[in-house]
Structure formats: structure tokens, C-alpha cells
Short mmCIF file of C-alpha atoms in Angstrom, two decimals:
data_model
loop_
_atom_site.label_atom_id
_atom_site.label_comp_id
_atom_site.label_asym_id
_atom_site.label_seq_id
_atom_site.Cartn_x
_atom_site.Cartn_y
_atom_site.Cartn_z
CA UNK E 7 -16.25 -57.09 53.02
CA UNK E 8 -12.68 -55.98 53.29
CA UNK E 9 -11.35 -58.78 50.47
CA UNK E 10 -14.10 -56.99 48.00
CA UNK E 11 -13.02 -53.39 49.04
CA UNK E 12 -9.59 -54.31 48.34
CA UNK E 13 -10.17 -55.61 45.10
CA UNK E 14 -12.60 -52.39 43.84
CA UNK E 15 -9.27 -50.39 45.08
CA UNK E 16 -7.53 -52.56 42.78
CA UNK E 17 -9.44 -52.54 39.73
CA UNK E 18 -9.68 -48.76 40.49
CA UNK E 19 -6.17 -48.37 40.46
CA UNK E 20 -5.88 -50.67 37.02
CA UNK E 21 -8.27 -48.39 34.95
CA UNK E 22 -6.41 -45.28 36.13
CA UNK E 23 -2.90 -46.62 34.77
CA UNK E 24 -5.13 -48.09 31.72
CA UNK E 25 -6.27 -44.90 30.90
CA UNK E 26 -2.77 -43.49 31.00
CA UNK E 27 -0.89 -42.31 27.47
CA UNK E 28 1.12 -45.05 25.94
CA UNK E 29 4.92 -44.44 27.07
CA UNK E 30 6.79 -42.71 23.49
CA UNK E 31 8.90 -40.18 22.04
CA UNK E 32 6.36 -37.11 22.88
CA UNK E 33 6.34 -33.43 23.09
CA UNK E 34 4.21 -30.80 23.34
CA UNK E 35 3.00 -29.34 19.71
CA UNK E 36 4.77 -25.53 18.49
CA UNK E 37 1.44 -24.51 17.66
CA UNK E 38 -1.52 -23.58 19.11
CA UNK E 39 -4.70 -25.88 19.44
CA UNK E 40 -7.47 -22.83 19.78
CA UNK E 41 -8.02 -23.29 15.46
CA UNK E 42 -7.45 -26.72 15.09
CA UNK E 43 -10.14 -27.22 17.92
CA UNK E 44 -12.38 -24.72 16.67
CA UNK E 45 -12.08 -27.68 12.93
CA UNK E 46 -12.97 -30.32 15.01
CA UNK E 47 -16.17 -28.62 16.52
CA UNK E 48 -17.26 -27.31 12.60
CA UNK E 49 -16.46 -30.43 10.83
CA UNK E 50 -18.65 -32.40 13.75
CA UNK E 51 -21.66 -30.48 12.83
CA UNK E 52 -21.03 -31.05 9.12
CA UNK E 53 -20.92 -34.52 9.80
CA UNK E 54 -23.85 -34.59 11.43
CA UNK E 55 -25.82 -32.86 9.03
CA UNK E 56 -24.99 -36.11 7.06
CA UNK E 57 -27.17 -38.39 9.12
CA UNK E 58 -29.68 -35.31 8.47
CA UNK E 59 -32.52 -37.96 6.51
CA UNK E 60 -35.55 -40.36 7.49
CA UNK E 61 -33.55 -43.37 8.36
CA UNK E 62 -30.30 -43.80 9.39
CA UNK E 63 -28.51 -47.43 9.63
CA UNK E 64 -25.83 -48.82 12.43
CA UNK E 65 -22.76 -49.53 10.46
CA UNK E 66 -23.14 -47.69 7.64
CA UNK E 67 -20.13 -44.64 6.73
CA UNK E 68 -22.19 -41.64 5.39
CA UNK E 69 -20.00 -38.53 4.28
CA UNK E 70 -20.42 -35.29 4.64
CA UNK E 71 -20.29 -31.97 2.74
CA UNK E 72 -18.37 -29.22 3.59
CA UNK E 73 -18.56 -24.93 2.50
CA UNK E 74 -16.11 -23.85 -0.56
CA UNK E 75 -13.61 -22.37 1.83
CA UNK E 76 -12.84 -26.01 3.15
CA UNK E 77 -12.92 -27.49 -0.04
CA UNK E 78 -9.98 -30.40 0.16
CA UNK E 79 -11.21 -31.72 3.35
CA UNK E 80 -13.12 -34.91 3.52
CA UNK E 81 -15.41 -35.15 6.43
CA UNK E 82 -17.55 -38.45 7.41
CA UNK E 83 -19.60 -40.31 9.98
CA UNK E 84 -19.97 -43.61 11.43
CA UNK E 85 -22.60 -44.52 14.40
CA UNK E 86 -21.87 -47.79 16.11
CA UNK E 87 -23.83 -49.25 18.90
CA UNK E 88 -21.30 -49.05 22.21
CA UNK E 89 -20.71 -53.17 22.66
CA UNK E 90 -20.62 -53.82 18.92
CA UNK E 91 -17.53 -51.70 19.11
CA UNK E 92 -16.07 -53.36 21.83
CA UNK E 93 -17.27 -56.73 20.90
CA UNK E 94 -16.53 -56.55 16.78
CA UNK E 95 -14.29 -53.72 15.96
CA UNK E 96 -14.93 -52.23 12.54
CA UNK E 97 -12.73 -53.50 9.29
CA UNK E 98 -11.97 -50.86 7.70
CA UNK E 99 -12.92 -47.40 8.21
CA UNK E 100 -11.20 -45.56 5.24
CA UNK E 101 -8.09 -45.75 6.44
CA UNK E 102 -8.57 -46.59 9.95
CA UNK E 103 -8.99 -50.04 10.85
CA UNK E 104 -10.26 -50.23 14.23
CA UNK E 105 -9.85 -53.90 16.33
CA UNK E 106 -11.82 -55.67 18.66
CA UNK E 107 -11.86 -54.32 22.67
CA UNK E 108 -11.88 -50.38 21.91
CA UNK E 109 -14.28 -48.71 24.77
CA UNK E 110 -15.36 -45.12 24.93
CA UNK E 111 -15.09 -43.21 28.23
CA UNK E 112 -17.72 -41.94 29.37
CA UNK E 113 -20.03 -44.67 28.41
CA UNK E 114 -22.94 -44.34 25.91
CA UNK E 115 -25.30 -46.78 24.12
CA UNK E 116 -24.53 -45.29 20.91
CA UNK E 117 -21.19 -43.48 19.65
CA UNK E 118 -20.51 -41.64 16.76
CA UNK E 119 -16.75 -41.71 14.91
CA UNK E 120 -15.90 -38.76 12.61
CA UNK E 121 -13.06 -39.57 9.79
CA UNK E 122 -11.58 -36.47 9.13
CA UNK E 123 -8.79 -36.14 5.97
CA UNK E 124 -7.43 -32.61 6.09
CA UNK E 125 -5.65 -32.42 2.83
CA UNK E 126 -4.02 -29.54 1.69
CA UNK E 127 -5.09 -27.64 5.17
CA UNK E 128 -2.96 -30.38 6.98
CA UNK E 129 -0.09 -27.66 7.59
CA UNK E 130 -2.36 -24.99 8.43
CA UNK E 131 -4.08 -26.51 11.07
CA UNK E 132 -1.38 -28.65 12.33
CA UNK E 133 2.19 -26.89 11.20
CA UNK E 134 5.12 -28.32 13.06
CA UNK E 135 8.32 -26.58 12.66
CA UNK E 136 11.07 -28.66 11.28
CA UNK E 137 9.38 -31.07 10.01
CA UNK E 138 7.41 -31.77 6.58
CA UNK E 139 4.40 -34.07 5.75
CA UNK E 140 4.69 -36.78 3.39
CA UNK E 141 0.47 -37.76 3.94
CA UNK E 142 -2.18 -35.68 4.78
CA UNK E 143 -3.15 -35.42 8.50
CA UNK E 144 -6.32 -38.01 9.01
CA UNK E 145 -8.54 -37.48 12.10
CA UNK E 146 -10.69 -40.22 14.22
CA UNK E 147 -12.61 -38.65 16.79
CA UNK E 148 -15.82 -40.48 18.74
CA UNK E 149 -18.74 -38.44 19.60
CA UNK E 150 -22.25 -39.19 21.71
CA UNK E 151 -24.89 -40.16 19.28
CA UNK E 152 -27.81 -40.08 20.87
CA UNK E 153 -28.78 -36.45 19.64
CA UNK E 154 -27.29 -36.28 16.26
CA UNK E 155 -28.59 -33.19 16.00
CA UNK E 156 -26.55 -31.46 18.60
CA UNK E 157 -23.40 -29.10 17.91
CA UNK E 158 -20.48 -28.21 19.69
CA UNK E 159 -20.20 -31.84 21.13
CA UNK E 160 -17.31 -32.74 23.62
CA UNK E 161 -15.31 -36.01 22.20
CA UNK E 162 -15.76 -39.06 24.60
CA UNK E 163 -12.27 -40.84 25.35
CA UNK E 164 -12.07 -43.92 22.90
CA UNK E 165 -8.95 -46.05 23.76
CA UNK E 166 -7.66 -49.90 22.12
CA UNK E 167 -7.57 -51.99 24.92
CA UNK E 168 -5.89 -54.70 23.35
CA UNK E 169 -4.58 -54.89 19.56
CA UNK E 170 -4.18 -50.89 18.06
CA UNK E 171 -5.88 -49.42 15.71
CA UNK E 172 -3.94 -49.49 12.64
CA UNK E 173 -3.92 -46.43 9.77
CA UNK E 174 -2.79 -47.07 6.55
CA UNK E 175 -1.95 -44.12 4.64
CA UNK E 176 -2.43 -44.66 0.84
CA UNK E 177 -1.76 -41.27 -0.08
CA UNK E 178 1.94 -40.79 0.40
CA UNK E 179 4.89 -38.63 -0.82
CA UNK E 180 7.74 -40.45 -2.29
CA UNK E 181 10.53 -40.65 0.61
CA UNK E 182 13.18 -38.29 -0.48
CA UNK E 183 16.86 -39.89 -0.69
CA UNK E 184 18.74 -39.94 2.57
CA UNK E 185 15.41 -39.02 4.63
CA UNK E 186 13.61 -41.47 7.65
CA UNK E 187 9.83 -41.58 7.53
CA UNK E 188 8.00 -41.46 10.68
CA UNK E 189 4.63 -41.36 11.86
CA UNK E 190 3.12 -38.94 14.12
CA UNK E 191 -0.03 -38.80 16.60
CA UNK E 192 -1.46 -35.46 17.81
CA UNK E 193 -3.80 -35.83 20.42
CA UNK E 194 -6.74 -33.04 21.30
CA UNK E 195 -4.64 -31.85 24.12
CA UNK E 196 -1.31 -30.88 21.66
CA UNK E 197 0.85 -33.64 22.89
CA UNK E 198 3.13 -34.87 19.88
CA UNK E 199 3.97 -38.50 19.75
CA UNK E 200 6.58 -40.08 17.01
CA UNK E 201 7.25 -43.43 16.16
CA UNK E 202 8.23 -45.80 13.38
CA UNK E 203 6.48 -46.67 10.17
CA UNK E 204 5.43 -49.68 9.57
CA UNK E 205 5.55 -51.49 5.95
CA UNK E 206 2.89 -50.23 3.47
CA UNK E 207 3.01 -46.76 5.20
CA UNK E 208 1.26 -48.01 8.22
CA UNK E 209 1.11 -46.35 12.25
CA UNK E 210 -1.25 -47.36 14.87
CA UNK E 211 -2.38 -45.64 17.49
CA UNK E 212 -3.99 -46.76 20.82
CA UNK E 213 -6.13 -43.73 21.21
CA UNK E 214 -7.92 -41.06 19.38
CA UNK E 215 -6.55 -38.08 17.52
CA UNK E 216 -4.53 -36.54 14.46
CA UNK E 217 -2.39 -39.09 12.61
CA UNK E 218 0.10 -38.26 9.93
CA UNK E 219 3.83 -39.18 8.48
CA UNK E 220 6.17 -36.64 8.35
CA UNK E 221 9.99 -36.33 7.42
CA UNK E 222 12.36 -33.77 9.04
CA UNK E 223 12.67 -30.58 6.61
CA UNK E 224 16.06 -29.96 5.17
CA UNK E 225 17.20 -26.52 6.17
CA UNK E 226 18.65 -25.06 2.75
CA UNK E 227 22.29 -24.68 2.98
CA UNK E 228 23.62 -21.37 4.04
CA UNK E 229 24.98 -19.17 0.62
CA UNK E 230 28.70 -19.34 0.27
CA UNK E 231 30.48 -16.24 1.48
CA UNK E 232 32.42 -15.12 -1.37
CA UNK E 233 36.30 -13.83 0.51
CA UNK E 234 36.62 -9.82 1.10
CA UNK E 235 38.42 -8.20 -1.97
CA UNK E 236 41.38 -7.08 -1.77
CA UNK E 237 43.21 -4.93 -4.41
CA UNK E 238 46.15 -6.62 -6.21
CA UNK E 239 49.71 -5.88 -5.36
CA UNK E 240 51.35 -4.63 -8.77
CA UNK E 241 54.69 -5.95 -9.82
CA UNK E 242 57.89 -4.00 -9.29
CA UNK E 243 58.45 -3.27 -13.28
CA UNK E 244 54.59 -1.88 -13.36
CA UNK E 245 55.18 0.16 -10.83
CA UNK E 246 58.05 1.97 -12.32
CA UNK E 247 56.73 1.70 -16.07
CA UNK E 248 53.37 3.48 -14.37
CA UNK E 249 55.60 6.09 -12.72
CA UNK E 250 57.38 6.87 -15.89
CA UNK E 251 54.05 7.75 -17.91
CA UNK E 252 52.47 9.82 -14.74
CA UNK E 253 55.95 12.06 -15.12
CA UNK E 254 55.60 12.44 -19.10
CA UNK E 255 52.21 13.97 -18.52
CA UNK E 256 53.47 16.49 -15.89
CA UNK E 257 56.33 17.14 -18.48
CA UNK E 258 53.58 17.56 -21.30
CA UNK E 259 51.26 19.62 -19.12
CA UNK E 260 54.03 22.28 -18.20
CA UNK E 261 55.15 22.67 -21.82
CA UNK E 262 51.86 23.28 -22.98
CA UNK E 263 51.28 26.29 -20.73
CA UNK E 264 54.94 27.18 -21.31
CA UNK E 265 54.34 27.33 -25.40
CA UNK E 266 50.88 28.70 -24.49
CA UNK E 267 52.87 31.50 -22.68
CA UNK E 268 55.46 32.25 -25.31
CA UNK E 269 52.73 32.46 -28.29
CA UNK E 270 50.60 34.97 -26.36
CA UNK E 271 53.86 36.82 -25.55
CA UNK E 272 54.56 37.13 -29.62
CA UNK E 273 51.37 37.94 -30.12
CA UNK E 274 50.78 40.77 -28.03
CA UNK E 275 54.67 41.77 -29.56
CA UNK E 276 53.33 41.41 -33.19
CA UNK E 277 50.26 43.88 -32.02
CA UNK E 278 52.58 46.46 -30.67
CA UNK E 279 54.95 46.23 -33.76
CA UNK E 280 51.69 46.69 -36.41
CA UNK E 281 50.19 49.50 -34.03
CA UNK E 282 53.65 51.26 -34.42
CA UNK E 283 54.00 50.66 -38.53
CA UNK E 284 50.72 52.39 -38.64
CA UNK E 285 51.26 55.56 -36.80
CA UNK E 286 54.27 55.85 -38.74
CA UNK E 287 52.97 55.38 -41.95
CA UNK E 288 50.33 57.50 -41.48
CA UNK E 289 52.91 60.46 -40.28
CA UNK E 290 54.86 59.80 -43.86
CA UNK E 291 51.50 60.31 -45.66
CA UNK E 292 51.15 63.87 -43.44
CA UNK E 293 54.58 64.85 -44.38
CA UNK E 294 54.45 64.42 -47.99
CA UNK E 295 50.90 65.94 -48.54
CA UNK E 296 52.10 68.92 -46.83
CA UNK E 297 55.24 69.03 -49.56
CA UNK E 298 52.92 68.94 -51.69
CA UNK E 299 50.26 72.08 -50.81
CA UNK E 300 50.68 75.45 -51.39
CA UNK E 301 53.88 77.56 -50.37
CA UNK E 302 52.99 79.94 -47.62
CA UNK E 303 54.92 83.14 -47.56
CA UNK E 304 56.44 83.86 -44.21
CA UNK E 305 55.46 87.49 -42.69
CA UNK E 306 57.42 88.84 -39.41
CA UNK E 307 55.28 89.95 -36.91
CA UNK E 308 56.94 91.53 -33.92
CA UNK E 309 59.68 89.45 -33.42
CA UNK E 310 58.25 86.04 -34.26
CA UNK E 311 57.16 84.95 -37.80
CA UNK E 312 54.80 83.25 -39.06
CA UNK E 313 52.88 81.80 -42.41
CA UNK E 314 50.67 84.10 -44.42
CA UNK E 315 48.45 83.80 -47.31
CA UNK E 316 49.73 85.71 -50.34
CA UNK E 317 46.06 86.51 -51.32
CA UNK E 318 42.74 87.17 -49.39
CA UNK E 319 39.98 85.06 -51.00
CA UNK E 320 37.20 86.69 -49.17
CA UNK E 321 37.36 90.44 -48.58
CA UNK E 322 36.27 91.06 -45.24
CA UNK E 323 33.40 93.46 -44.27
CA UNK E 324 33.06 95.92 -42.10
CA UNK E 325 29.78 96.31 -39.33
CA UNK E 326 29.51 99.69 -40.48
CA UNK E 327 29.36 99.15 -44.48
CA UNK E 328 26.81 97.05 -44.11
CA UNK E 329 23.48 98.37 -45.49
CA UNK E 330 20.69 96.14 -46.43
#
């Protein structure tokens, strides 16, 4: 009895370090997991709405439709019995070829795997700073089928127990020059897991998830700072040749208001001299009318004398010889 307990404490302890992550280069994802979640959950009813007719075969991929606001994704569906799984593997599952000895925890009789290909939403479900993809992110998931019209399913825990499932990417970016490919796994909890890319764009994986190759981005190069400006230093003979033209125009700017001066001085001269040519002009013109007017007869009154008119034009009349 204690030989058996020992060995169910043994074979407990193996499936808890099976069920482990591989060891790898991982770190948690930059972004967060609450929309890329939500995709899985939508695209899981969309792909079962595919298996949505009379009769539905083991084995068989169907594919599924998605709304316009998704177009570029590629959605499909693929029920397998539990032990044909684990006993037969699948070929090739677009690009997912999936060996013998994968098992699904919990276990069901019947299991369904959703292919998802993101396409141009890769980076907007799954954008990881730094780095750029060079394939669009594919998706294997593994779902309960024995209500394939549920929604909202949790994923069962599907793990390679021996060989790993391989992904070959056959849509791929040319490598730019000088850049290292490699291939990354996302799993549903955000862990990040890199590794090396194998020839014909190939990565394998030992578990389920998001599975894509990526390059690191190329930060563009900083702008060149162009030097502070600084103002030239003259030569010597410029400097002197440029202080010999700023004293000519001080020299040209006083004799201009000096000339200025002097001409309204002359003027205002030439004014006075016409103003006094006319006065006396007009005092010769007096004079010699007067020489020429009658002679007035000089007539002493008192003791001063004075002019008077030889004859009386207009006899005068008196108040008194005035009659009417």
C-alpha cells in the first residue's frame, strides 16, 4: 500500500512539472490582455456558428465568417475526438502542424481547435513596443465540443507532450538588411516568449497561444543639431573702411541742415529787402503826385499858417436862408 502511494505521489509530482512553461527568453507583454481576450471569446462564437448545419464530420476544417468591422481576420474550426489527437496528431492545420501525444487538460471526449489569422489587426490586438511584425499573428486555441452551440467558452489547456507543434508562416515580410528574425509566443495569460527561427520561417511551440515573427523596430535617428550661430568677426580694414562711411554721413547730415539754415536765412533777408523797395517806391509815387496837384496858397492864421484854397467851389449856406 505504501509502494503504490509513493508512486501516485510521484506521478503527481511529474504532471505538475509537465504542466510547467517550457524554460525561454520570456516576459510579461506591454499591453493589456482585457481586448485581445474579449477576440478570442467573439471569434469562438463565430467559429462555432460554422459547425451551425445538419451534419458535422470529425476531421474536417470548416471556416468561419466574420462582421465587416473584422474583415482581414480569418477565423476556423476543427473538432477532433480527444485520443485521435493524442494518438494521430493532425498534418497540417493551415499553418499549424500539430504531432502525435498533444493532450488537453481538463479532459473531454471531444475538443474543438480554433485557427485564428489576425492580419492587419495583428498590432492592434497584440502591439509590442519595440518591436515590428514581419507575419501576421496566428492563433491555436482548443475548446470543449460537446455543445457547439455554447458562447463565451473557457480554453482547455492543450500541451505537446513529446515532438512540438510546428508553425510555418508562409506569409512573411522580407528581412530587412542588418535585422535578426525571431519568433514569438503569447500565451492567454500575456507572458512573451522569444526564440529562434527556424528555416522556411518556421517556430514551434509546446503549448497553445498567439504565434508570430517579429524584428526589433529601428528607432529613426535623432535630427542633426545644426551649431548655435554666431555673428562673424569683421576684418580689421572693414572695420575702419565701415567707420569711415558712418562719419561721411554725419558730415553730410550736418551740412545739409547747415545749407538748409543759411538759405532760409537769405530768404527771409530777400523778404525784408523787397518789403522795404516797396514802401519806398510807393512814397516816391506820393511825392511826385503831390508836385504835380494844384498850388495851394498859404494864409496866416494867428501865428501859424496854413494851405488855403484860392477859390470856394461850393458857396456855403446859411440855416437861416434856407426857405423851401
Amino acid at each position: 500500500m505504501m509502494g503504490l502511494l509513493g508512486s501516485l505521489s510521484m506521478l503527481h509530482i511529474l504532471m505538475w512539472l509537465f504542466w510547467l512553461p517550457r524554460p525561454g527568453s520570456s516576459q510579461l507583454a506591454d499591453f493589456s490582455m482585457g481586448a485581445a481576450r474579449a477576440l478570442d471569446a467573439l471569434l469562438q462564437d463565430y467559429a462555432y456558428l460554422a459547425f451551425d448545419r445538419p451534419r458535422i464530420r470529425t476531421g474536417v476544417v470548416y471556416d468561419a465568417k466574420v462582421p465587416l468591422n473584422l474583415t482581414g481576420i480569418k477565423v476556423s474550426g476543427l473538432r477532433l475526438r480527444s485520443g485521435s489527437l493524442r494518438n494521430r496528431g493532425f498534418k497540417m492545420y493551415k499553418e499549424f502542424q500539430i504531432p502525435i501525444g498533444v493532450v488537453e487538460q481538463p479532459y473531454v471526449e471531444r475538443l474543438v481547435l480554433i485557427y485564428q489569422n489576425l492580419g492587419n489587426f495583428s498590432a492592434r490586438y497584440y502591439n509590442l513596443p519595440g518591436y515590428m511584425y514581419l507575419a501576421p499573428v496566428l492563433g491555436l486555441l482548443a475548446y470543449d465540443a460537446s455543445n457547439l452551440s455554447a458562447t463565451s467558452l473557457p480554453e482547455l489547456d492543450i500541451k505537446a507532450s513529446g515532438q512540438p507543434i510546428s508553425i510555418s508562416f508562409s506569409d512573411v515580410k522580407p528581412l530587412p538588411v542588418g535585422s535578426s528574425a525571431k519568433c514569438i509566443s503569447i500565451d492567454l495569460q500575456g507572458v512573451l516568449n522569444f526564440s529562434n527561427v527556424l528555416s522556411d520561417n518556421k517556430c514551434t511551440t509546446f503549448q497553445q497561444g498567439h504565434f508570430s515573427i517579429v524584428i526589433e523596430s529601428i528607432a529613426p535617428s535623432p535630427a542633426p543639431v545644426s551649431p548655435p550661430q554666431t555673428m562673424a568677426t569683421p576684418p580689421p580694414e572693414a572695420v575702419h573702411l565701415k567707420g569711415k562711411k558712418n562719419k561721411s554721413k554725419v558730415w553730410i547730415i550736418v551740412g545739409s541742415v547747415a545749407g538748409g539754415l543759411v538759405l532760409i536765412f537769405l530768404f527771409g533777408l530777400l523778404i525784408v529787402c523787397a518789403s522795404k523797395y516797396k514802401r519806398k517806391k510807393k512814397m516816391q509815387q506820393m511825392e511826385r503826385a503831390a508836385e504835380v496837384g494844384e498850388t495851394l496858397q498859404m494864409t496866416k492864421v494867428g501865428s501859424t499858417k496854413a494851405p488855403a484854397a484860392a477859390v470856394t467851389r461850393t458857396q456855403p449856406t446859411l440855416e437861416t436862408e434856407y426857405r423851401p
